[in-house]
Amino acid sequence: MSDNLDLSTVLAAVQDDNGGSMTPPIVQSSLFSFDSYDDLEKRMRGESNKTFYTRVQNPTVAAFEGLMAQAEQGEAAVGFASGMAAISSTLFAFLKPGDRVACVEHVYPDTYRLMERILRPFGVEVEYYPPETLENDATLYDGLKIAYLESPSSVIFQPLDLTRVAAHARKSGTITMIDNSWASPVFQQPLTLGIDIVIHSASKYISGHSDTVAGVVVSSDEHIKTIRDLSLSLFGGKLAPFEAFLLTRGLRTLHARMMQHQATANLFVDRLAAIPHVRKINSPGPNEVPGLTGRAGLLSFEFDDSVDIRRFTDALKHFKIGVSWGGFESLVLPAPVVLAQAAENNSLQKFGASPNLVRFNLGLENAEDLWADFQSALTKSTV
Ligand SMILES: *Cc1c(COP(=O)(O)O)cnc(C)c1O
């Protein structure tokens, strides 16, 4: 990355070689032909890196990958069809039966299912730890293949000191991976804190417009080459050119959107703290752990027992009821509904979450309009 440029400037950079176009062309081609026998032979021998098949490489996807690598201050990036494709493909690029994985508790529910329903039967040992243990217990890293992290974790948003985890992992040769979807590179750049591999569900803040499902991984040239050659190529969960185009478009406004999400989240956190019916607010902010520089718009809080969460949810007007997050629109997700999912697949049940918990995705609407909506719904739902 160019020295000392703010991330907003980096994300606005126009890629060269497109005849003056501000945007990357959408290259909707499955294959790319070779000029000659020699040209083809060089590629097959691995002596050239020429783009030849869209399952492995594509120019529109490469434009997005290049911008993502700069955003996270990594050497390279690889796009995927979804966040889960990115997570599963990254884990499978490095794991073999008999390996041990340490995973943070309250991990994204489908990542928990991946660990329990696919990795464990495949012969990988998976252990879960709260943030304090991952930060303080150096012995758990002995012989550990992968530390799988989220900071903050899902739904209860517990942050983790990534510098401490990275220091333990380095000593043991453990590979560290983090799902950085919540913070985005605007608020946290884990590679600069010593983490090896950053993963995003690009469906969230990177897209920002609730119109794309995608994933991306950023790391060293060496790790990205391994992931691209093995699990991208062989599982085939590639990012499509049109989706990559939309994600590049999303990155252009990522910084400005995160600032707006943060301003609204700050307003909510200040005012929620003064509401007697609110017991606990989960919303990590700047410097709560080293390297975290902002507060994202995805947060949760607990009501006391006097609030009827069903009535509260239905009384909201500007918050749509739904999963996912990171888009322009505000959303509400009541935890009791998530807790109702089958226990064997449910990380929230496994690691505990209050049935009084409500998750908000604060979108780009006017903060006072959203707050007025919250207050009005609360008035209608206290018993
Ligand atoms: C949504 C999400 C994922 C999964 O991403 P998809 O793009 O839906 O596959 C992974 N991690 C976190 C934290 C998420 O919120």
mmCIF file of C-alpha atoms and ligand atoms in Angstrom:
data_model
loop_
_atom_site.group_PDB
_atom_site.id
_atom_site.type_symbol
_atom_site.label_atom_id
_atom_site.label_comp_id
_atom_site.label_asym_id
_atom_site.label_seq_id
_atom_site.Cartn_x
_atom_site.Cartn_y
_atom_site.Cartn_z
ATOM 1 C CA MET A 1 0.000 0.000 0.000
ATOM 2 C CA SER A 2 1.175 3.529 -0.754
ATOM 3 C CA ASP A 3 2.741 5.028 2.344
ATOM 4 C CA ASN A 4 0.680 7.207 4.650
ATOM 5 C CA LEU A 5 -2.437 7.369 2.502
ATOM 6 C CA ASP A 6 -5.706 7.332 4.395
ATOM 7 C CA LEU A 7 -7.867 4.289 3.657
ATOM 8 C CA SER A 8 -10.553 6.527 2.107
ATOM 9 C CA THR A 9 -7.971 7.646 -0.474
ATOM 10 C CA VAL A 10 -6.764 4.093 -1.102
ATOM 11 C CA LEU A 11 -10.334 2.914 -1.731
ATOM 12 C CA ALA A 12 -10.994 5.721 -4.215
ATOM 13 C CA ALA A 13 -7.996 4.860 -6.416
ATOM 14 C CA VAL A 14 -8.988 4.169 -10.016
ATOM 15 C CA GLN A 15 -7.288 1.149 -11.535
ATOM 16 C CA ASP A 16 -5.191 1.834 -14.630
ATOM 17 C CA ASP A 17 -5.388 0.259 -18.083
ATOM 18 C CA ASN A 18 -9.133 0.571 -18.599
ATOM 19 C CA GLY A 19 -9.032 3.341 -21.190
ATOM 20 C CA GLY A 20 -9.924 5.991 -18.657
ATOM 21 C CA SER A 21 -12.883 4.084 -17.224
ATOM 22 C CA MET A 22 -13.565 4.838 -13.553
ATOM 23 C CA THR A 23 -14.796 1.289 -13.034
ATOM 24 C CA PRO A 24 -13.407 -2.149 -13.885
ATOM 25 C CA PRO A 25 -15.008 -3.771 -16.945
ATOM 26 C CA ILE A 26 -17.200 -6.785 -16.197
ATOM 27 C CA VAL A 27 -15.318 -9.541 -17.994
ATOM 28 C CA GLN A 28 -18.037 -12.133 -18.463
ATOM 29 C CA SER A 29 -15.907 -14.856 -20.020
ATOM 30 C CA SER A 30 -15.387 -18.384 -18.705
ATOM 31 C CA LEU A 31 -12.040 -18.899 -20.459
ATOM 32 C CA PHE A 32 -9.158 -16.884 -21.875
ATOM 33 C CA SER A 33 -7.337 -18.158 -24.941
ATOM 34 C CA PHE A 34 -3.594 -18.483 -25.437
ATOM 35 C CA ASP A 35 -1.540 -16.874 -28.224
ATOM 36 C CA SER A 36 0.443 -19.983 -29.054
ATOM 37 C CA TYR A 37 1.410 -23.511 -28.069
ATOM 38 C CA ASP A 38 4.355 -22.101 -26.106
ATOM 39 C CA ASP A 39 2.109 -19.645 -24.292
ATOM 40 C CA LEU A 40 -0.183 -22.495 -23.192
ATOM 41 C CA GLU A 41 2.722 -24.731 -22.226
ATOM 42 C CA LYS A 42 4.248 -22.010 -20.014
ATOM 43 C CA ARG A 43 0.965 -21.627 -18.136
ATOM 44 C CA MET A 44 0.608 -25.363 -17.625
ATOM 45 C CA ARG A 45 4.183 -25.599 -16.327
ATOM 46 C CA GLY A 46 3.385 -22.781 -13.876
ATOM 47 C CA GLU A 47 5.945 -20.515 -15.553
ATOM 48 C CA SER A 48 3.363 -17.813 -16.248
ATOM 49 C CA ASN A 49 0.379 -16.562 -14.287
ATOM 50 C CA LYS A 50 -1.798 -15.802 -17.313
ATOM 51 C CA THR A 51 -5.536 -15.702 -16.637
ATOM 52 C CA PHE A 52 -7.009 -18.772 -18.338
ATOM 53 C CA TYR A 53 -10.188 -19.916 -16.570
ATOM 54 C CA THR A 54 -12.665 -17.967 -14.432
ATOM 55 C CA ARG A 55 -12.934 -20.668 -11.748
ATOM 56 C CA VAL A 56 -9.364 -19.707 -10.763
ATOM 57 C CA GLN A 57 -8.833 -16.099 -11.959
ATOM 58 C CA ASN A 58 -10.854 -13.363 -13.631
ATOM 59 C CA PRO A 59 -9.897 -9.736 -14.365
ATOM 60 C CA THR A 60 -12.994 -8.192 -12.707
ATOM 61 C CA VAL A 61 -12.492 -10.379 -9.657
ATOM 62 C CA ALA A 62 -8.773 -9.522 -9.649
ATOM 63 C CA ALA A 63 -9.593 -5.786 -9.562
ATOM 64 C CA PHE A 64 -11.650 -6.324 -6.400
ATOM 65 C CA GLU A 65 -9.013 -8.614 -4.897
ATOM 66 C CA GLY A 66 -6.303 -6.012 -5.496
ATOM 67 C CA LEU A 67 -8.275 -3.278 -3.752
ATOM 68 C CA MET A 68 -9.104 -5.592 -0.830
ATOM 69 C CA ALA A 69 -5.451 -6.548 -0.389
ATOM 70 C CA GLN A 70 -4.569 -2.849 -0.137
ATOM 71 C CA ALA A 71 -7.458 -2.154 2.238
ATOM 72 C CA GLU A 72 -6.279 -4.847 4.680
ATOM 73 C CA GLN A 73 -2.574 -4.137 4.066
ATOM 74 C CA GLY A 74 -2.035 -7.693 2.840
ATOM 75 C CA GLU A 75 0.058 -8.942 -0.071
ATOM 76 C CA ALA A 76 -2.810 -10.640 -1.900
ATOM 77 C CA ALA A 77 -6.497 -11.551 -1.737
ATOM 78 C CA VAL A 78 -8.855 -14.142 -3.170
ATOM 79 C CA GLY A 79 -12.601 -13.730 -3.689
ATOM 80 C CA PHE A 80 -15.290 -16.341 -2.983
ATOM 81 C CA ALA A 81 -18.964 -16.903 -3.724
ATOM 82 C CA SER A 82 -19.926 -16.257 -0.084
ATOM 83 C CA GLY A 83 -18.446 -15.634 3.333
ATOM 84 C CA MET A 84 -19.006 -19.304 4.180
ATOM 85 C CA ALA A 85 -17.192 -20.391 0.993
ATOM 86 C CA ALA A 86 -14.279 -18.184 2.086
ATOM 87 C CA ILE A 87 -14.281 -19.592 5.637
ATOM 88 C CA SER A 88 -14.623 -23.274 4.684
ATOM 89 C CA SER A 89 -12.162 -23.036 1.785
ATOM 90 C CA THR A 90 -9.561 -21.303 3.953
ATOM 91 C CA LEU A 91 -9.846 -23.885 6.732
ATOM 92 C CA PHE A 92 -9.679 -26.827 4.302
ATOM 93 C CA ALA A 93 -6.630 -25.406 2.526
ATOM 94 C CA PHE A 94 -4.612 -25.928 5.724
ATOM 95 C CA LEU A 95 -6.268 -28.725 7.740
ATOM 96 C CA LYS A 96 -5.869 -32.466 7.650
ATOM 97 C CA PRO A 97 -7.392 -35.156 9.888
ATOM 98 C CA GLY A 98 -5.779 -35.167 13.332
ATOM 99 C CA ASP A 99 -5.152 -31.404 13.397
ATOM 100 C CA ARG A 100 -6.419 -29.260 16.274
ATOM 101 C CA VAL A 101 -8.353 -26.000 15.887
ATOM 102 C CA ALA A 102 -9.015 -23.516 18.703
ATOM 103 C CA CYS A 103 -12.085 -21.423 17.984
ATOM 104 C CA VAL A 104 -13.422 -18.409 19.845
ATOM 105 C CA GLU A 105 -16.768 -18.937 21.610
ATOM 106 C CA HIS A 106 -19.868 -17.198 20.192
ATOM 107 C CA VAL A 107 -18.494 -17.675 16.698
ATOM 108 C CA TYR A 108 -20.823 -16.988 13.739
ATOM 109 C CA PRO A 109 -23.483 -19.738 13.949
ATOM 110 C CA ASP A 110 -22.802 -21.286 10.529
ATOM 111 C CA THR A 111 -19.064 -21.312 11.262
ATOM 112 C CA TYR A 112 -19.905 -23.263 14.433
ATOM 113 C CA ARG A 113 -21.939 -25.701 12.311
ATOM 114 C CA LEU A 114 -19.009 -26.050 9.903
ATOM 115 C CA MET A 115 -16.724 -26.921 12.839
ATOM 116 C CA GLU A 116 -19.182 -29.383 14.379
ATOM 117 C CA ARG A 117 -20.891 -30.973 11.376
ATOM 118 C CA ILE A 118 -18.052 -31.087 8.841
ATOM 119 C CA LEU A 119 -14.613 -30.537 10.399
ATOM 120 C CA ARG A 120 -15.162 -32.750 13.453
ATOM 121 C CA PRO A 121 -16.470 -35.760 11.439
ATOM 122 C CA PHE A 122 -13.535 -35.177 9.038
ATOM 123 C CA GLY A 123 -11.209 -35.877 11.988
ATOM 124 C CA VAL A 124 -10.277 -32.367 13.109
ATOM 125 C CA GLU A 125 -10.327 -31.720 16.855
ATOM 126 C CA VAL A 126 -12.146 -28.466 17.654
ATOM 127 C CA GLU A 127 -12.009 -26.664 21.008
ATOM 128 C CA TYR A 128 -13.786 -23.435 21.946
ATOM 129 C CA TYR A 129 -12.401 -20.760 24.243
ATOM 130 C CA PRO A 130 -13.585 -17.398 25.580
ATOM 131 C CA PRO A 131 -11.461 -14.360 24.622
ATOM 132 C CA GLU A 132 -9.634 -14.212 28.005
ATOM 133 C CA THR A 133 -8.350 -17.782 27.606
ATOM 134 C CA LEU A 134 -7.144 -17.201 24.038
ATOM 135 C CA GLU A 135 -5.346 -14.057 25.238
ATOM 136 C CA ASN A 136 -3.767 -15.531 28.377
ATOM 137 C CA ASP A 137 -3.234 -19.279 28.067
ATOM 138 C CA ALA A 138 -0.068 -19.727 26.003
ATOM 139 C CA THR A 139 -0.118 -23.521 26.552
ATOM 140 C CA LEU A 140 -3.255 -24.058 24.469
ATOM 141 C CA TYR A 141 -1.228 -23.092 21.387
ATOM 142 C CA ASP A 142 1.187 -26.024 21.784
ATOM 143 C CA GLY A 143 0.778 -28.176 18.681
ATOM 144 C CA LEU A 144 -2.240 -26.109 17.622
ATOM 145 C CA LYS A 145 -2.714 -25.910 13.851
ATOM 146 C CA ILE A 146 -5.219 -23.052 13.593
ATOM 147 C CA ALA A 147 -6.612 -20.389 15.915
ATOM 148 C CA TYR A 148 -9.949 -19.315 14.410
ATOM 149 C CA LEU A 149 -11.022 -15.885 15.650
ATOM 150 C CA GLU A 150 -13.705 -13.244 15.521
ATOM 151 C CA SER A 151 -13.181 -9.898 17.215
ATOM 152 C CA PRO A 152 -15.708 -8.971 18.276
ATOM 153 C CA SER A 153 -17.574 -12.294 18.397
ATOM 154 C CA SER A 154 -21.059 -12.698 16.950
ATOM 155 C CA VAL A 155 -24.288 -11.479 18.624
ATOM 156 C CA ILE A 156 -22.696 -10.628 22.008
ATOM 157 C CA PHE A 157 -19.767 -8.766 20.386
ATOM 158 C CA GLN A 158 -16.962 -9.613 22.816
ATOM 159 C CA PRO A 159 -13.663 -8.165 21.551
ATOM 160 C CA LEU A 160 -10.331 -9.971 21.650
ATOM 161 C CA ASP A 161 -6.792 -8.608 22.034
ATOM 162 C CA LEU A 162 -5.425 -9.815 18.693
ATOM 163 C CA THR A 163 -1.840 -8.756 19.471
ATOM 164 C CA ARG A 164 -1.717 -11.202 22.397
ATOM 165 C CA VAL A 165 -3.218 -14.071 20.398
ATOM 166 C CA ALA A 166 -0.822 -13.404 17.509
ATOM 167 C CA ALA A 167 2.193 -13.410 19.863
ATOM 168 C CA HIS A 168 1.265 -16.820 21.381
ATOM 169 C CA ALA A 169 0.459 -18.279 17.962
ATOM 170 C CA ARG A 170 3.744 -17.098 16.405
ATOM 171 C CA LYS A 171 5.749 -18.969 19.060
ATOM 172 C CA SER A 172 3.890 -22.235 18.383
ATOM 173 C CA GLY A 173 3.708 -21.996 14.585
ATOM 174 C CA THR A 174 -0.095 -21.767 14.809
ATOM 175 C CA ILE A 175 -1.873 -20.154 11.838
ATOM 176 C CA THR A 176 -4.243 -17.382 12.957
ATOM 177 C CA MET A 177 -7.416 -16.619 10.972
ATOM 178 C CA ILE A 178 -9.943 -13.921 11.766
ATOM 179 C CA ASP A 179 -13.411 -13.143 10.481
ATOM 180 C CA ASN A 180 -13.136 -9.332 10.261
ATOM 181 C CA SER A 181 -16.605 -8.694 8.815
ATOM 182 C CA TRP A 182 -17.840 -6.599 11.764
ATOM 183 C CA ALA A 183 -15.008 -4.064 11.916
ATOM 184 C CA SER A 184 -14.191 -3.965 8.198
ATOM 185 C CA PRO A 185 -10.688 -2.746 7.296
ATOM 186 C CA VAL A 186 -11.846 0.759 8.225
ATOM 187 C CA PHE A 187 -11.921 -0.040 11.959
ATOM 188 C CA GLN A 188 -9.476 -2.965 12.248
ATOM 189 C CA GLN A 189 -6.610 -4.272 10.115
ATOM 190 C CA PRO A 190 -5.679 -7.584 11.783
ATOM 191 C CA LEU A 191 -2.696 -8.314 9.498
ATOM 192 C CA THR A 192 -0.988 -5.235 10.949
ATOM 193 C CA LEU A 193 -1.538 -6.726 14.434
ATOM 194 C CA GLY A 194 0.226 -9.997 13.564
ATOM 195 C CA ILE A 195 -2.756 -12.114 12.446
ATOM 196 C CA ASP A 196 -1.988 -14.333 9.417
ATOM 197 C CA ILE A 197 -5.259 -14.484 7.472
ATOM 198 C CA VAL A 198 -8.243 -12.122 7.302
ATOM 199 C CA ILE A 199 -11.635 -13.340 6.084
ATOM 200 C CA HIS A 200 -14.719 -11.287 5.268
ATOM 201 C CA SER A 201 -18.290 -11.993 4.553
ATOM 202 C CA ALA A 202 -18.323 -9.351 1.810
ATOM 203 C CA SER A 203 -22.129 -9.656 1.878
ATOM 204 C CA LYS A 204 -22.078 -7.243 4.825
ATOM 205 C CA TYR A 205 -20.220 -3.900 5.012
ATOM 206 C CA ILE A 206 -18.046 -4.430 1.924
ATOM 207 C CA SER A 207 -21.108 -4.742 -0.303
ATOM 208 C CA GLY A 208 -23.083 -2.336 1.866
ATOM 209 C CA HIS A 209 -26.162 -2.440 -0.342
ATOM 210 C CA SER A 210 -27.855 -5.732 0.591
ATOM 211 C CA ASP A 211 -27.601 -6.878 -3.017
ATOM 212 C CA THR A 212 -24.623 -9.273 -3.007
ATOM 213 C CA VAL A 213 -23.553 -12.489 -1.285
ATOM 214 C CA ALA A 214 -19.766 -12.902 -1.424
ATOM 215 C CA GLY A 215 -16.597 -13.519 0.556
ATOM 216 C CA VAL A 216 -12.917 -12.598 0.408
ATOM 217 C CA VAL A 217 -9.666 -13.681 2.087
ATOM 218 C CA VAL A 218 -6.572 -11.473 2.474
ATOM 219 C CA SER A 219 -3.113 -12.673 3.529
ATOM 220 C CA SER A 220 0.479 -13.182 2.341
ATOM 221 C CA ASP A 221 1.226 -14.152 -1.277
ATOM 222 C CA GLU A 222 2.151 -17.619 -0.039
ATOM 223 C CA HIS A 223 -1.076 -18.340 1.886
ATOM 224 C CA ILE A 224 -3.279 -16.890 -0.873
ATOM 225 C CA LYS A 225 -1.490 -19.036 -3.456
ATOM 226 C CA THR A 226 -2.188 -22.135 -1.341
ATOM 227 C CA ILE A 227 -5.868 -21.234 -0.954
ATOM 228 C CA ARG A 228 -6.269 -20.373 -4.662
ATOM 229 C CA ASP A 229 -4.452 -23.502 -5.914
ATOM 230 C CA LEU A 230 -6.191 -25.915 -3.547
ATOM 231 C CA SER A 231 -9.574 -24.990 -2.187
ATOM 232 C CA LEU A 232 -10.648 -22.217 -4.570
ATOM 233 C CA SER A 233 -9.776 -24.365 -7.573
ATOM 234 C CA LEU A 234 -10.961 -27.704 -6.165
ATOM 235 C CA PHE A 235 -14.101 -26.744 -4.212
ATOM 236 C CA GLY A 236 -14.785 -24.166 -6.905
ATOM 237 C CA GLY A 237 -16.622 -21.591 -4.779
ATOM 238 C CA LYS A 238 -15.467 -18.684 -6.929
ATOM 239 C CA LEU A 239 -16.649 -15.102 -6.903
ATOM 240 C CA ALA A 240 -18.583 -14.129 -10.053
ATOM 241 C CA PRO A 241 -17.443 -11.121 -12.145
ATOM 242 C CA PHE A 242 -20.678 -9.158 -11.677
ATOM 243 C CA GLU A 243 -20.572 -9.655 -7.889
ATOM 244 C CA ALA A 244 -16.925 -8.544 -7.879
ATOM 245 C CA PHE A 245 -17.940 -5.400 -9.777
ATOM 246 C CA LEU A 246 -20.599 -4.643 -7.140
ATOM 247 C CA LEU A 247 -18.083 -5.213 -4.340
ATOM 248 C CA THR A 248 -15.568 -2.806 -5.888
ATOM 249 C CA ARG A 249 -18.387 -0.290 -6.044
ATOM 250 C CA GLY A 250 -19.140 -1.002 -2.380
ATOM 251 C CA LEU A 251 -15.512 -0.394 -1.399
ATOM 252 C CA ARG A 252 -15.622 3.115 -2.913
ATOM 253 C CA THR A 253 -18.046 4.253 -0.190
ATOM 254 C CA LEU A 254 -16.992 1.881 2.607
ATOM 255 C CA HIS A 255 -15.109 4.513 4.599
ATOM 256 C CA ALA A 256 -17.891 7.110 4.418
ATOM 257 C CA ARG A 257 -20.530 4.504 5.295
ATOM 258 C CA MET A 258 -18.567 3.253 8.313
ATOM 259 C CA MET A 259 -18.268 6.825 9.619
ATOM 260 C CA GLN A 260 -22.043 7.238 9.338
ATOM 261 C CA HIS A 261 -22.758 3.836 10.960
ATOM 262 C CA GLN A 262 -20.388 4.807 13.777
ATOM 263 C CA ALA A 263 -22.047 8.186 14.382
ATOM 264 C CA THR A 264 -25.462 6.521 14.697
ATOM 265 C CA ALA A 265 -24.076 3.735 16.898
ATOM 266 C CA ASN A 266 -22.463 6.323 19.210
ATOM 267 C CA LEU A 267 -25.799 8.105 19.544
ATOM 268 C CA PHE A 268 -27.588 4.837 20.335
ATOM 269 C CA VAL A 269 -24.988 3.654 22.848
ATOM 270 C CA ASP A 270 -25.111 7.001 24.712
ATOM 271 C CA ARG A 271 -28.877 7.095 24.850
ATOM 272 C CA LEU A 272 -29.460 3.373 25.496
ATOM 273 C CA ALA A 273 -27.260 3.706 28.580
ATOM 274 C CA ALA A 274 -29.818 6.155 29.994
ATOM 275 C CA ILE A 275 -32.857 3.898 29.400
ATOM 276 C CA PRO A 276 -33.869 2.056 32.594
ATOM 277 C CA HIS A 277 -35.264 -0.929 30.638
ATOM 278 C CA VAL A 278 -31.857 -1.586 29.028
ATOM 279 C CA ARG A 279 -29.545 -3.719 31.183
ATOM 280 C CA LYS A 280 -26.492 -4.368 29.066
ATOM 281 C CA ILE A 281 -25.127 -2.936 25.803
ATOM 282 C CA ASN A 282 -22.763 -4.956 23.598
ATOM 283 C CA SER A 283 -21.002 -2.496 21.307
ATOM 284 C CA PRO A 284 -17.220 -2.400 21.390
ATOM 285 C CA GLY A 285 -15.651 0.913 20.479
ATOM 286 C CA PRO A 286 -12.290 2.566 19.748
ATOM 287 C CA ASN A 287 -9.304 1.235 21.733
ATOM 288 C CA GLU A 288 -11.365 -1.237 23.721
ATOM 289 C CA VAL A 289 -8.735 -3.687 22.437
ATOM 290 C CA PRO A 290 -5.466 -2.744 20.700
ATOM 291 C CA GLY A 291 -5.992 -1.921 17.025
ATOM 292 C CA LEU A 292 -9.762 -1.416 17.165
ATOM 293 C CA THR A 293 -10.315 2.150 15.955
ATOM 294 C CA GLY A 294 -14.080 2.496 15.596
ATOM 295 C CA ARG A 295 -17.574 1.362 16.528
ATOM 296 C CA ALA A 296 -19.552 -0.458 13.836
ATOM 297 C CA GLY A 297 -23.324 -0.153 13.440
ATOM 298 C CA LEU A 298 -24.065 -3.757 14.473
ATOM 299 C CA LEU A 299 -24.740 -3.974 18.213
ATOM 300 C CA SER A 300 -26.930 -5.729 20.738
ATOM 301 C CA PHE A 301 -28.450 -4.960 24.115
ATOM 302 C CA GLU A 302 -30.544 -6.679 26.756
ATOM 303 C CA PHE A 303 -33.935 -5.474 27.909
ATOM 304 C CA ASP A 304 -35.173 -6.106 31.424
ATOM 305 C CA ASP A 305 -38.167 -8.406 31.895
ATOM 306 C CA SER A 306 -40.670 -5.579 31.612
ATOM 307 C CA VAL A 307 -40.235 -5.349 27.819
ATOM 308 C CA ASP A 308 -42.232 -7.684 25.568
ATOM 309 C CA ILE A 309 -39.670 -8.331 22.811
ATOM 310 C CA ARG A 310 -42.256 -9.698 20.385
ATOM 311 C CA ARG A 311 -44.346 -6.538 20.664
ATOM 312 C CA PHE A 312 -41.252 -4.337 20.539
ATOM 313 C CA THR A 313 -40.047 -6.024 17.325
ATOM 314 C CA ASP A 314 -43.416 -5.672 15.622
ATOM 315 C CA ALA A 315 -43.828 -2.048 16.744
ATOM 316 C CA LEU A 316 -40.633 -0.864 14.999
ATOM 317 C CA LYS A 317 -41.282 0.935 11.708
ATOM 318 C CA HIS A 318 -37.862 1.791 10.291
ATOM 319 C CA PHE A 319 -36.112 -1.404 11.425
ATOM 320 C CA LYS A 320 -36.902 -4.326 9.108
ATOM 321 C CA ILE A 321 -37.043 -7.769 10.746
ATOM 322 C CA GLY A 322 -34.298 -9.910 9.275
ATOM 323 C CA VAL A 323 -30.972 -11.718 9.339
ATOM 324 C CA SER A 324 -27.780 -10.439 7.748
ATOM 325 C CA TRP A 325 -26.553 -6.875 8.319
ATOM 326 C CA GLY A 326 -24.085 -4.283 7.022
ATOM 327 C CA GLY A 327 -26.411 -2.742 4.449
ATOM 328 C CA PHE A 328 -27.938 0.726 4.190
ATOM 329 C CA GLU A 329 -31.113 -0.344 5.973
ATOM 330 C CA SER A 330 -31.687 -0.771 9.684
ATOM 331 C CA LEU A 331 -32.604 -4.249 10.898
ATOM 332 C CA VAL A 332 -33.710 -5.887 14.112
ATOM 333 C CA LEU A 333 -33.022 -9.500 15.107
ATOM 334 C CA PRO A 334 -34.557 -10.647 18.414
ATOM 335 C CA ALA A 335 -32.318 -13.269 20.063
ATOM 336 C CA PRO A 336 -35.201 -15.416 21.421
ATOM 337 C CA VAL A 337 -36.013 -16.364 17.828
ATOM 338 C CA VAL A 338 -32.396 -17.330 17.123
ATOM 339 C CA LEU A 339 -32.255 -19.299 20.389
ATOM 340 C CA ALA A 340 -35.279 -21.287 19.189
ATOM 341 C CA GLN A 341 -33.151 -22.980 16.473
ATOM 342 C CA ALA A 342 -32.199 -26.631 17.069
ATOM 343 C CA ALA A 343 -29.642 -26.842 19.876
ATOM 344 C CA GLU A 344 -27.123 -29.107 18.144
ATOM 345 C CA ASN A 345 -26.544 -26.453 15.483
ATOM 346 C CA ASN A 346 -26.806 -23.436 17.683
ATOM 347 C CA SER A 347 -23.690 -21.684 18.951
ATOM 348 C CA LEU A 348 -25.823 -19.195 20.891
ATOM 349 C CA GLN A 349 -27.399 -22.001 22.914
ATOM 350 C CA LYS A 350 -24.074 -23.723 23.331
ATOM 351 C CA PHE A 351 -22.158 -20.701 24.627
ATOM 352 C CA GLY A 352 -25.069 -18.841 26.196
ATOM 353 C CA ALA A 353 -26.966 -15.708 25.289
ATOM 354 C CA SER A 354 -29.700 -13.908 27.153
ATOM 355 C CA PRO A 355 -33.272 -14.431 25.876
ATOM 356 C CA ASN A 356 -33.677 -10.689 26.493
ATOM 357 C CA LEU A 357 -31.113 -9.844 23.830
ATOM 358 C CA VAL A 358 -31.961 -7.783 20.746
ATOM 359 C CA ARG A 359 -29.543 -7.169 17.864
ATOM 360 C CA PHE A 360 -29.715 -3.957 15.843
ATOM 361 C CA ASN A 361 -28.090 -3.265 12.501
ATOM 362 C CA LEU A 362 -28.017 0.523 12.415
ATOM 363 C CA GLY A 363 -28.242 1.570 8.773
ATOM 364 C CA LEU A 364 -27.741 4.860 6.980
ATOM 365 C CA GLU A 365 -31.102 6.428 7.847
ATOM 366 C CA ASN A 366 -31.196 9.588 9.948
ATOM 367 C CA ALA A 367 -30.129 8.717 13.508
ATOM 368 C CA GLU A 368 -32.851 10.813 15.169
ATOM 369 C CA ASP A 369 -35.528 9.133 13.043
ATOM 370 C CA LEU A 370 -34.205 5.739 14.151
ATOM 371 C CA TRP A 371 -34.045 6.781 17.792
ATOM 372 C CA ALA A 372 -37.618 8.127 17.695
ATOM 373 C CA ASP A 373 -38.700 4.764 16.233
ATOM 374 C CA PHE A 374 -36.904 2.893 19.019
ATOM 375 C CA GLN A 375 -38.536 5.021 21.725
ATOM 376 C CA SER A 376 -41.979 4.733 20.228
ATOM 377 C CA ALA A 377 -41.686 0.937 19.963
ATOM 378 C CA LEU A 378 -40.406 0.713 23.533
ATOM 379 C CA THR A 379 -43.357 2.737 24.842
ATOM 380 C CA LYS A 380 -45.738 0.317 23.115
ATOM 381 C CA SER A 381 -44.068 -2.809 24.485
ATOM 382 C CA THR A 382 -43.375 -2.273 28.182
ATOM 383 C CA VAL A 383 -45.691 -4.132 30.519
HETATM 384 C C1 LIG B 1 -22.834 -13.324 7.404
HETATM 385 C C2 LIG B 1 -21.615 -13.741 8.118
HETATM 386 C C3 LIG B 1 -20.832 -14.786 7.643
HETATM 387 C C4 LIG B 1 -21.224 -15.634 6.460
HETATM 388 O O1 LIG B 1 -21.161 -14.909 5.291
HETATM 389 P P1 LIG B 1 -22.052 -15.251 3.986
HETATM 390 O O2 LIG B 1 -21.608 -14.230 3.020
HETATM 391 O O3 LIG B 1 -23.496 -15.121 4.403
HETATM 392 O O4 LIG B 1 -21.730 -16.647 3.597
HETATM 393 C C5 LIG B 1 -19.657 -15.065 8.306
HETATM 394 N N1 LIG B 1 -19.286 -14.370 9.390
HETATM 395 C C6 LIG B 1 -20.025 -13.362 9.893
HETATM 396 C C7 LIG B 1 -19.542 -12.635 11.104
HETATM 397 C C8 LIG B 1 -21.219 -13.020 9.271
HETATM 398 O O5 LIG B 1 -21.980 -12.043 9.789
#
